[in-house]
Amino acid sequence: MSAKQLIEIERNSAQIKARSDEVWRRLVMKDFPDRPVPTANFRKAYVKYFKEKEKHLQNASIRLREGMKKLEEEKASRTITSLEVDPRAAKARAKFKASRAAPSGSRVIQKAMQSARTKGPLFSSKNVQFSTIHPPRSSTTAQQPKPTSPSKSTRSSPSKRPYNESSGNNSDEQISKKPTVVSRPVKRPQSSIFLPKR
């Protein structure tokens, strides 16, 4: 039985109204389990709790309506407008103009950064160029003896004469007859300091 039905019965028969306290107590416990159950006058307590609940529901519905109204206003402010020009293209154009208007120093830095990106690290094995080391040219050619001038005397001083074991002293004729042999330096193989030795 609901509270509305009980009120209708009490209105029709006054004798039930005096004996309906137990029914009102059960209705209070059923409809308002979170509220304390009074010791007496259960009908009055039920009406009080019912009015408080109605007021709370009205306030909640008002708050909900206000929130929905705000959402509608925000939605209306964010209307979608169609653009004739793509905004991303405009941004790209602006960036291009800014890069052209940039000072030359920043362009040099950008070029250096780009070359570093393409070539890789400075001391990478890709950037090392091996070169062969040749021996110096002066060591490969033998020095020819200088011819003696005819104006000078062919005789040398005794102190400068070389010693000959057979005759004791070598004469000028014997010295001039001896062939001059110049030892050629051994030619080194072409190699690189970066290549391992075989």
Coordinates of C-alpha atoms in Angstrom, one line a residue:
M1 CA 0.0 0.0 0.0
S2 CA 1.3 3.5 -0.9
A3 CA 1.0 6.7 1.1
K4 CA -1.5 8.2 -1.4
Q5 CA -3.8 5.2 -1.0
L6 CA -3.6 5.4 2.8
I7 CA -4.5 9.1 2.7
E8 CA -7.5 8.4 0.5
I9 CA -8.7 5.7 2.9
E10 CA -8.3 8.0 5.9
R11 CA -10.3 10.7 4.1
N12 CA -13.2 8.3 3.4
S13 CA -13.3 6.7 6.9
A14 CA -12.3 8.7 10.0
Q15 CA -12.2 5.6 12.3
I16 CA -9.2 4.1 10.3
K17 CA -7.2 7.3 10.8
A18 CA -6.9 6.7 14.6
R19 CA -5.5 3.2 14.0
S20 CA -3.2 3.8 11.0
D21 CA 0.0 4.6 13.0
E22 CA 1.6 1.2 12.4
V23 CA 1.0 1.4 8.7
W24 CA 2.7 4.9 8.6
R25 CA 5.7 3.6 10.5
R26 CA 6.2 0.8 7.9
L27 CA 5.9 3.4 5.1
V28 CA 8.5 5.6 6.7
M29 CA 10.9 2.6 7.0
K30 CA 10.2 1.6 3.4
D31 CA 10.3 4.9 1.5
F32 CA 13.0 6.6 3.7
P33 CA 15.5 4.0 4.9
D34 CA 18.3 6.5 5.4
R35 CA 16.2 8.7 7.8
P36 CA 15.7 8.0 11.5
V37 CA 12.3 6.4 12.4
P38 CA 10.4 8.5 15.0
T39 CA 8.9 7.0 18.2
A40 CA 5.5 8.6 17.6
N41 CA 3.4 10.5 15.1
F42 CA 4.6 8.6 12.1
R43 CA 2.1 10.2 9.6
K44 CA 3.6 13.7 10.4
A45 CA 7.2 12.4 10.0
Y46 CA 6.3 10.8 6.6
V47 CA 4.9 14.1 5.3
K48 CA 8.0 16.0 6.5
Y49 CA 10.4 13.6 4.8
F50 CA 8.4 13.6 1.7
K51 CA 8.4 17.4 1.4
E52 CA 12.2 17.5 1.9
K53 CA 12.7 14.9 -0.8
E54 CA 10.5 16.8 -3.2
K55 CA 12.5 20.0 -2.5
H56 CA 15.8 18.2 -3.1
L57 CA 14.6 16.8 -6.4
Q58 CA 13.4 20.3 -7.5
N59 CA 16.8 21.8 -6.7
A60 CA 18.6 19.0 -8.6
S61 CA 16.4 19.5 -11.6
I62 CA 17.1 23.3 -11.6
R63 CA 20.8 22.6 -11.4
L64 CA 20.6 20.1 -14.3
R65 CA 18.6 22.7 -16.4
E66 CA 21.3 25.3 -15.8
G67 CA 24.1 23.0 -16.7
M68 CA 22.3 22.0 -20.0
K69 CA 21.8 25.7 -20.8
K70 CA 25.5 26.4 -20.3
L71 CA 26.4 23.5 -22.6
E72 CA 24.1 24.7 -25.3
E73 CA 25.7 28.2 -25.1
E74 CA 29.2 26.8 -25.4
K75 CA 28.1 24.7 -28.3
A76 CA 26.6 27.7 -30.0
S77 CA 29.9 29.7 -29.5
R78 CA 31.9 26.9 -31.2
T79 CA 30.1 26.9 -34.5
I80 CA 32.0 25.4 -37.5
T81 CA 32.7 28.0 -40.2
S82 CA 34.0 26.9 -43.6
L83 CA 37.3 28.5 -44.7
E84 CA 38.2 29.2 -48.3
V85 CA 42.0 28.9 -47.6
D86 CA 43.6 26.0 -45.9
P87 CA 45.1 27.3 -42.6
R88 CA 48.0 24.8 -42.8
A89 CA 49.1 26.1 -46.2
A90 CA 49.1 29.7 -44.8
K91 CA 51.3 28.5 -41.9
A92 CA 53.7 26.8 -44.2
R93 CA 53.9 30.0 -46.4
A94 CA 54.6 32.1 -43.3
K95 CA 57.4 29.7 -42.2
F96 CA 59.0 29.8 -45.7
K97 CA 59.0 33.6 -45.7
A98 CA 60.5 33.7 -42.2
S99 CA 63.3 31.3 -43.3
R100 CA 64.1 33.5 -46.3
A101 CA 64.1 36.6 -44.2
A102 CA 66.4 34.9 -41.6
P103 CA 70.0 36.4 -41.3
S104 CA 72.8 34.8 -43.2
G105 CA 74.5 33.5 -40.0
S106 CA 71.5 31.3 -39.2
R107 CA 71.5 30.0 -42.8
V108 CA 75.1 28.9 -42.5
I109 CA 74.3 27.1 -39.3
Q110 CA 71.4 25.4 -40.9
K111 CA 73.6 24.3 -43.9
A112 CA 76.2 22.9 -41.4
M113 CA 73.5 21.0 -39.5
Q114 CA 72.1 19.6 -42.8
S115 CA 75.5 18.5 -44.0
A116 CA 76.2 16.9 -40.6
R117 CA 72.9 15.0 -40.9
T118 CA 73.7 13.8 -44.4
K119 CA 77.4 13.0 -44.0
G120 CA 77.2 11.5 -40.5
P121 CA 79.6 12.0 -37.6
L122 CA 82.9 13.9 -38.3
F123 CA 85.2 11.0 -37.3
S124 CA 83.2 8.2 -38.9
S125 CA 85.0 5.6 -40.9
K126 CA 83.0 6.8 -44.0
N127 CA 84.7 10.2 -43.8
V128 CA 88.3 8.9 -43.6
Q129 CA 90.3 9.0 -46.8
F130 CA 93.3 6.8 -47.0
S131 CA 96.3 8.1 -49.0
T132 CA 99.5 6.2 -49.9
I133 CA 102.8 7.5 -48.7
H134 CA 105.6 7.7 -51.3
P135 CA 109.3 7.9 -50.4
P136 CA 110.9 11.2 -51.0
R137 CA 112.3 11.7 -54.6
S138 CA 115.8 12.7 -53.4
S139 CA 116.5 9.3 -52.0
T140 CA 115.7 7.4 -55.2
T141 CA 118.1 9.3 -57.5
A142 CA 121.8 8.6 -57.0
Q143 CA 124.1 11.6 -56.7
Q144 CA 126.5 11.8 -59.6
P145 CA 130.1 12.6 -58.7
K146 CA 131.2 16.1 -59.7
P147 CA 133.8 16.3 -62.4
T148 CA 137.1 17.8 -61.4
S149 CA 138.0 21.0 -63.2
P150 CA 141.2 20.8 -65.5
S151 CA 142.6 24.0 -64.1
K152 CA 143.2 22.5 -60.7
S153 CA 146.3 20.5 -60.2
T154 CA 145.9 16.8 -60.4
R155 CA 148.3 16.2 -57.6
S156 CA 146.8 16.1 -54.1
S157 CA 148.6 16.9 -51.0
P158 CA 150.3 13.9 -49.3
S159 CA 148.2 14.3 -46.2
K160 CA 145.0 13.8 -48.2
R161 CA 146.1 10.8 -50.2
P162 CA 144.3 7.5 -49.3
Y163 CA 146.5 4.6 -48.2
N164 CA 147.0 1.6 -50.5
E165 CA 148.1 -1.6 -48.9
S166 CA 150.1 -2.9 -51.8
S167 CA 152.3 0.1 -52.6
G168 CA 151.9 2.0 -49.3
N169 CA 150.5 5.2 -50.9
N170 CA 148.0 5.4 -53.8
S171 CA 148.9 7.6 -56.7
D172 CA 146.5 10.0 -58.4
E173 CA 146.3 7.7 -61.4
Q174 CA 145.3 4.7 -59.4
I175 CA 142.5 6.7 -57.6
S176 CA 141.1 8.1 -60.9
K177 CA 141.1 4.6 -62.5
K178 CA 139.0 3.1 -59.7
P179 CA 135.3 3.0 -60.7
T180 CA 132.9 5.0 -58.5
V181 CA 130.0 2.8 -57.4
V182 CA 127.1 4.5 -55.8
S183 CA 124.8 2.3 -53.8
R184 CA 121.2 2.7 -54.7
P185 CA 118.7 2.8 -51.8
V186 CA 116.2 0.0 -51.6
K187 CA 112.9 1.2 -52.9
R188 CA 110.1 0.9 -50.3
P189 CA 106.8 -0.6 -51.3
Q190 CA 103.9 1.8 -51.4
S191 CA 101.9 1.4 -48.3
S192 CA 99.5 3.2 -46.1
I193 CA 99.8 3.8 -42.4
F194 CA 96.1 3.0 -42.0
L195 CA 96.3 -0.4 -43.7
P196 CA 97.4 -3.5 -41.7
K197 CA 100.8 -5.0 -42.6
R198 CA 100.8 -8.1 -44.7

